[in-house]
Amino acid sequence: DAKTTQPPSMDCAEGRAANLPCNHSTISGNEYVYWYRQIHSQGPQYIIHGLKNNETNEMASLIITEDRKSSTLILPHATLRDTAVYYCIVGLGANNLFFGTGTRLTVIP
Amino acid sequence: DAGVTQSPTHLIKTRGQQVTLRCSPKSGHDTVSWYQQALGQGPQFIFQYYEEEERQRGNFPDRFSGHQFPNYSSELNVNALLLGDSALYLCASSLWFDEQYFGPGTRLTVT
């Protein structure tokens, strides 16, 4: 059963920030939010995860709302290589990840 | 440091046959999970191995079985292949409950 809702597709201009939203209104208090992406014909790639606080790493930033019912993945300066399907996943840990259909992000030159 | 590796890259089988797919985890990882990804869909969790035992299982029939070896590598076996088993099979490794790292997958075609 899907625990997250994501738009099926988004476009972003190269060099601009890509903001990918995710709704997870039924998230429980001890569940994390994970983001993975899958570039065509490759295995999914871990991006970032968080519980309550905003997180940032070398790839992206994760903004989680105070009520934890939604989050946004931010790619600060999108490049053509960021074109991929992005999956937002909610779970107790990184095991048994439930992938939905994700958001297909297209970065436009 | 080699990441997760899978073999073979591609294979073609006939309905009713059996297939074995192999996975070597990322160095230092002790947990292996297997996923099936049909065309146009997200990966679906099959099962997970830790300490050579199946720890969790998704909604897949008993035709799907696995094994983990003392060196943490793993095999996925599928018996009595169906046309619907055609998919990309992904292996992911991790330290227990940490983020998973995926291999490139094995593309299985059943004819």
mmCIF file of C-alpha atoms in Angstrom:
data_model
loop_
_atom_site.group_PDB
_atom_site.id
_atom_site.type_symbol
_atom_site.label_atom_id
_atom_site.label_comp_id
_atom_site.label_asym_id
_atom_site.label_seq_id
_atom_site.Cartn_x
_atom_site.Cartn_y
_atom_site.Cartn_z
ATOM 1 C CA ASP A 1 0.000 0.000 0.000
ATOM 2 C CA ALA A 2 1.332 3.372 -1.031
ATOM 3 C CA LYS A 3 2.268 5.571 1.895
ATOM 4 C CA THR A 4 3.402 8.499 -0.247
ATOM 5 C CA THR A 5 1.963 10.625 -3.021
ATOM 6 C CA GLN A 6 4.186 12.244 -5.644
ATOM 7 C CA PRO A 7 3.435 14.075 -8.892
ATOM 8 C CA PRO A 8 4.071 11.748 -11.844
ATOM 9 C CA SER A 9 6.337 14.163 -13.678
ATOM 10 C CA MET A 10 8.116 17.511 -13.416
ATOM 11 C CA ASP A 11 10.390 19.622 -15.579
ATOM 12 C CA CYS A 12 13.232 21.835 -14.399
ATOM 13 C CA ALA A 13 15.554 24.166 -16.276
ATOM 14 C CA GLU A 14 19.232 23.303 -16.133
ATOM 15 C CA GLY A 15 21.014 25.279 -13.421
ATOM 16 C CA ARG A 16 17.838 26.031 -11.506
ATOM 17 C CA ALA A 17 16.735 24.406 -8.266
ATOM 18 C CA ALA A 18 14.505 21.365 -8.599
ATOM 19 C CA ASN A 19 11.931 21.061 -5.828
ATOM 20 C CA LEU A 20 10.263 17.655 -5.677
ATOM 21 C CA PRO A 21 7.262 17.397 -3.322
ATOM 22 C CA CYS A 22 6.018 14.343 -1.462
ATOM 23 C CA ASN A 23 2.927 13.890 0.689
ATOM 24 C CA HIS A 24 2.998 11.305 3.484
ATOM 25 C CA SER A 25 0.042 12.244 5.643
ATOM 26 C CA THR A 26 -0.138 8.864 7.419
ATOM 27 C CA ILE A 27 3.490 8.802 8.525
ATOM 28 C CA SER A 28 3.987 7.535 12.054
ATOM 29 C CA GLY A 29 6.247 9.104 14.628
ATOM 30 C CA ASN A 30 9.160 6.722 14.183
ATOM 31 C CA GLU A 31 9.102 6.449 10.402
ATOM 32 C CA TYR A 32 11.813 8.032 8.299
ATOM 33 C CA VAL A 33 11.490 9.709 4.913
ATOM 34 C CA TYR A 34 13.921 8.331 2.319
ATOM 35 C CA TRP A 35 14.644 9.600 -1.162
ATOM 36 C CA TYR A 36 16.128 7.487 -3.923
ATOM 37 C CA ARG A 37 16.470 8.139 -7.617
ATOM 38 C CA GLN A 38 16.768 5.829 -10.591
ATOM 39 C CA ILE A 39 18.481 6.902 -13.748
ATOM 40 C CA HIS A 40 17.325 4.981 -16.798
ATOM 41 C CA SER A 41 18.385 1.319 -16.776
ATOM 42 C CA GLN A 42 20.389 1.650 -13.556
ATOM 43 C CA GLY A 43 19.738 0.540 -9.987
ATOM 44 C CA PRO A 44 18.196 3.071 -7.594
ATOM 45 C CA GLN A 45 20.624 5.455 -5.909
ATOM 46 C CA TYR A 46 20.268 6.608 -2.313
ATOM 47 C CA ILE A 47 20.021 10.387 -2.004
ATOM 48 C CA ILE A 48 19.104 11.395 1.520
ATOM 49 C CA HIS A 49 16.851 10.573 4.459
ATOM 50 C CA GLY A 50 15.453 12.319 7.525
ATOM 51 C CA LEU A 51 13.191 11.903 10.531
ATOM 52 C CA LYS A 52 12.172 15.349 11.779
ATOM 53 C CA ASN A 53 14.882 17.860 11.044
ATOM 54 C CA ASN A 54 15.892 19.210 7.692
ATOM 55 C CA GLU A 55 18.879 17.431 6.227
ATOM 56 C CA THR A 56 21.522 18.391 3.680
ATOM 57 C CA ASN A 57 24.296 16.438 2.013
ATOM 58 C CA GLU A 58 26.445 16.837 -1.062
ATOM 59 C CA MET A 59 23.616 15.772 -3.349
ATOM 60 C CA ALA A 60 20.501 17.434 -2.023
ATOM 61 C CA SER A 61 18.516 18.983 0.803
ATOM 62 C CA LEU A 62 15.458 17.476 2.451
ATOM 63 C CA ILE A 63 12.873 19.764 3.992
ATOM 64 C CA ILE A 64 10.289 18.057 6.244
ATOM 65 C CA THR A 65 7.291 20.042 7.427
ATOM 66 C CA GLU A 66 6.770 20.467 11.149
ATOM 67 C CA ASP A 67 3.765 18.115 11.160
ATOM 68 C CA ARG A 68 5.845 15.638 9.080
ATOM 69 C CA LYS A 69 2.969 15.107 6.654
ATOM 70 C CA SER A 70 4.953 16.268 3.657
ATOM 71 C CA SER A 71 8.487 16.875 2.510
ATOM 72 C CA THR A 72 10.429 18.418 -0.362
ATOM 73 C CA LEU A 73 13.624 17.209 -1.953
ATOM 74 C CA ILE A 74 15.706 20.067 -3.293
ATOM 75 C CA LEU A 75 18.413 19.678 -5.921
ATOM 76 C CA PRO A 76 20.030 23.126 -5.705
ATOM 77 C CA HIS A 77 21.471 23.365 -9.226
ATOM 78 C CA ALA A 78 19.940 20.750 -11.494
ATOM 79 C CA THR A 79 22.051 19.322 -14.295
ATOM 80 C CA LEU A 80 21.098 17.124 -17.226
ATOM 81 C CA ARG A 81 22.499 14.160 -15.288
ATOM 82 C CA ASP A 82 19.812 14.672 -12.641
ATOM 83 C CA THR A 83 17.141 13.524 -15.112
ATOM 84 C CA ALA A 84 15.722 10.440 -13.392
ATOM 85 C CA VAL A 85 12.755 8.983 -11.544
ATOM 86 C CA TYR A 86 12.758 10.170 -7.925
ATOM 87 C CA TYR A 87 11.157 8.000 -5.246
ATOM 88 C CA CYS A 88 9.968 9.246 -1.872
ATOM 89 C CA ILE A 89 9.687 6.363 0.609
ATOM 90 C CA VAL A 90 8.461 6.228 4.174
ATOM 91 C CA GLY A 91 9.547 3.451 6.510
ATOM 92 C CA LEU A 92 10.864 2.411 9.895
ATOM 93 C CA GLY A 93 14.290 1.835 8.486
ATOM 94 C CA ALA A 94 16.043 1.382 5.206
ATOM 95 C CA ASN A 95 14.925 -2.233 5.001
ATOM 96 C CA ASN A 96 11.929 -3.379 2.996
ATOM 97 C CA LEU A 97 11.629 -0.190 1.000
ATOM 98 C CA PHE A 98 8.234 0.303 -0.634
ATOM 99 C CA PHE A 99 8.740 2.085 -3.933
ATOM 100 C CA GLY A 100 5.738 3.765 -5.539
ATOM 101 C CA THR A 101 5.848 5.064 -9.086
ATOM 102 C CA GLY A 102 7.863 8.157 -8.193
ATOM 103 C CA THR A 103 8.282 11.470 -10.002
ATOM 104 C CA ARG A 104 9.946 11.547 -13.378
ATOM 105 C CA LEU A 105 12.141 14.665 -13.357
ATOM 106 C CA THR A 106 13.307 15.981 -16.693
ATOM 107 C CA VAL A 107 16.028 18.627 -16.656
ATOM 108 C CA ILE A 108 15.747 20.806 -19.724
ATOM 109 C CA PRO A 109 18.804 22.488 -21.307
ATOM 110 C CA ASP B 1 35.828 -0.087 -3.382
ATOM 111 C CA ALA B 2 33.528 -2.153 -5.567
ATOM 112 C CA GLY B 3 29.888 -1.457 -5.074
ATOM 113 C CA VAL B 4 27.135 -4.024 -5.326
ATOM 114 C CA THR B 5 27.695 -6.386 -8.216
ATOM 115 C CA GLN B 6 25.196 -8.694 -9.875
ATOM 116 C CA SER B 7 25.482 -11.486 -12.397
ATOM 117 C CA PRO B 8 24.540 -12.171 -15.058
ATOM 118 C CA THR B 9 23.638 -8.845 -16.650
ATOM 119 C CA HIS B 10 21.016 -10.334 -18.922
ATOM 120 C CA LEU B 11 19.552 -13.752 -19.479
ATOM 121 C CA ILE B 12 16.741 -15.368 -21.392
ATOM 122 C CA LYS B 13 14.815 -18.358 -20.096
ATOM 123 C CA THR B 14 11.840 -20.408 -21.197
ATOM 124 C CA ARG B 15 8.603 -20.813 -19.259
ATOM 125 C CA GLY B 16 8.844 -23.577 -16.676
ATOM 126 C CA GLN B 17 12.601 -23.331 -16.297
ATOM 127 C CA GLN B 18 14.500 -22.361 -13.195
ATOM 128 C CA VAL B 19 16.936 -19.467 -12.817
ATOM 129 C CA THR B 20 19.583 -18.407 -10.300
ATOM 130 C CA LEU B 21 20.741 -14.813 -9.964
ATOM 131 C CA ARG B 22 23.763 -13.772 -7.940
ATOM 132 C CA CYS B 23 24.709 -10.733 -5.890
ATOM 133 C CA SER B 24 27.878 -9.612 -4.134
ATOM 134 C CA PRO B 25 27.279 -6.881 -1.554
ATOM 135 C CA LYS B 26 29.252 -3.704 -1.107
ATOM 136 C CA SER B 27 32.329 -4.233 1.042
ATOM 137 C CA GLY B 28 31.428 -4.134 4.735
ATOM 138 C CA HIS B 29 27.726 -4.745 4.246
ATOM 139 C CA ASP B 30 26.033 -7.720 5.879
ATOM 140 C CA THR B 31 22.430 -7.473 4.644
ATOM 141 C CA VAL B 32 21.141 -8.251 1.168
ATOM 142 C CA SER B 33 17.689 -7.454 -0.195
ATOM 143 C CA TRP B 34 16.167 -8.448 -3.520
ATOM 144 C CA TYR B 35 13.651 -6.470 -5.559
ATOM 145 C CA GLN B 36 11.722 -7.105 -8.767
ATOM 146 C CA GLN B 37 11.082 -4.203 -11.117
ATOM 147 C CA ALA B 38 8.619 -4.670 -13.949
ATOM 148 C CA LEU B 39 8.764 -2.297 -16.870
ATOM 149 C CA GLY B 40 7.411 1.127 -15.956
ATOM 150 C CA GLN B 41 6.961 0.264 -12.285
ATOM 151 C CA GLY B 42 8.908 0.933 -9.119
ATOM 152 C CA PRO B 43 10.926 -1.884 -7.544
ATOM 153 C CA GLN B 44 8.929 -4.362 -5.466
ATOM 154 C CA PHE B 45 10.506 -5.946 -2.370
ATOM 155 C CA ILE B 46 10.956 -9.725 -2.607
ATOM 156 C CA PHE B 47 12.918 -10.636 0.534
ATOM 157 C CA GLN B 48 15.877 -9.768 2.689
ATOM 158 C CA TYR B 49 18.720 -11.859 4.116
ATOM 159 C CA TYR B 50 20.742 -11.150 7.221
ATOM 160 C CA GLU B 51 23.047 -13.590 9.021
ATOM 161 C CA GLU B 52 22.243 -16.209 6.369
ATOM 162 C CA GLU B 53 18.541 -16.203 7.201
ATOM 163 C CA GLU B 54 15.514 -14.746 5.452
ATOM 164 C CA ARG B 55 14.381 -11.927 7.746
ATOM 165 C CA GLN B 56 11.580 -10.259 5.816
ATOM 166 C CA ARG B 57 9.548 -11.227 2.792
ATOM 167 C CA GLY B 58 7.310 -9.327 0.465
ATOM 168 C CA ASN B 59 4.224 -10.609 -1.323
ATOM 169 C CA PHE B 60 5.925 -13.128 -3.590
ATOM 170 C CA PRO B 61 5.126 -16.848 -3.987
ATOM 171 C CA ASP B 62 7.304 -19.678 -2.745
ATOM 172 C CA ARG B 63 8.679 -20.087 -6.265
ATOM 173 C CA PHE B 64 10.986 -17.276 -5.234
ATOM 174 C CA SER B 65 13.654 -18.423 -2.815
ATOM 175 C CA GLY B 66 17.056 -17.253 -1.779
ATOM 176 C CA HIS B 67 20.224 -17.923 0.082
ATOM 177 C CA GLN B 68 22.933 -15.928 1.773
ATOM 178 C CA PHE B 69 26.442 -17.298 2.116
ATOM 179 C CA PRO B 70 28.946 -16.752 4.967
ATOM 180 C CA ASN B 71 30.718 -14.113 2.873
ATOM 181 C CA TYR B 72 27.370 -12.221 2.712
ATOM 182 C CA SER B 73 26.871 -12.820 -1.007
ATOM 183 C CA SER B 74 23.422 -13.963 -2.015
ATOM 184 C CA GLU B 75 21.459 -15.879 -4.627
ATOM 185 C CA LEU B 76 17.896 -15.475 -5.811
ATOM 186 C CA ASN B 77 16.256 -18.584 -7.259
ATOM 187 C CA VAL B 78 13.033 -18.595 -9.227
ATOM 188 C CA ASN B 79 11.393 -21.921 -10.113
ATOM 189 C CA ALA B 80 8.745 -22.712 -12.709
ATOM 190 C CA LEU B 81 9.251 -19.441 -14.531
ATOM 191 C CA LEU B 82 6.213 -17.575 -15.824
ATOM 192 C CA LEU B 83 6.068 -14.945 -18.537
ATOM 193 C CA GLY B 84 5.171 -12.456 -15.784
ATOM 194 C CA ASP B 85 8.511 -13.050 -14.098
ATOM 195 C CA SER B 86 10.196 -11.060 -16.854
ATOM 196 C CA ALA B 87 11.663 -8.043 -15.078
ATOM 197 C CA LEU B 88 14.769 -6.310 -13.820
ATOM 198 C CA TYR B 89 15.927 -8.007 -10.621
ATOM 199 C CA LEU B 90 17.761 -5.700 -8.273
ATOM 200 C CA CYS B 91 19.974 -6.572 -5.353
ATOM 201 C CA ALA B 92 20.643 -4.062 -2.589
ATOM 202 C CA SER B 93 23.083 -4.305 0.286
ATOM 203 C CA SER B 94 23.329 -2.464 3.574
ATOM 204 C CA LEU B 95 24.324 -2.686 7.137
ATOM 205 C CA TRP B 96 21.212 -3.794 9.018
ATOM 206 C CA PHE B 97 18.653 -0.941 8.922
ATOM 207 C CA ASP B 98 21.008 1.496 7.210
ATOM 208 C CA GLU B 99 20.429 2.937 3.745
ATOM 209 C CA GLN B 100 20.547 0.440 0.912
ATOM 210 C CA TYR B 101 22.917 0.525 -2.024
ATOM 211 C CA PHE B 102 21.644 -1.050 -5.223
ATOM 212 C CA GLY B 103 23.404 -3.010 -7.903
ATOM 213 C CA PRO B 104 22.831 -2.508 -11.634
ATOM 214 C CA GLY B 105 20.361 -5.377 -11.823
ATOM 215 C CA THR B 106 19.853 -8.515 -13.888
ATOM 216 C CA ARG B 107 17.427 -8.273 -16.794
ATOM 217 C CA LEU B 108 15.462 -11.540 -17.009
ATOM 218 C CA THR B 109 13.357 -12.303 -20.059
ATOM 219 C CA VAL B 110 11.046 -15.305 -19.980
ATOM 220 C CA THR B 111 9.789 -16.531 -23.358
#
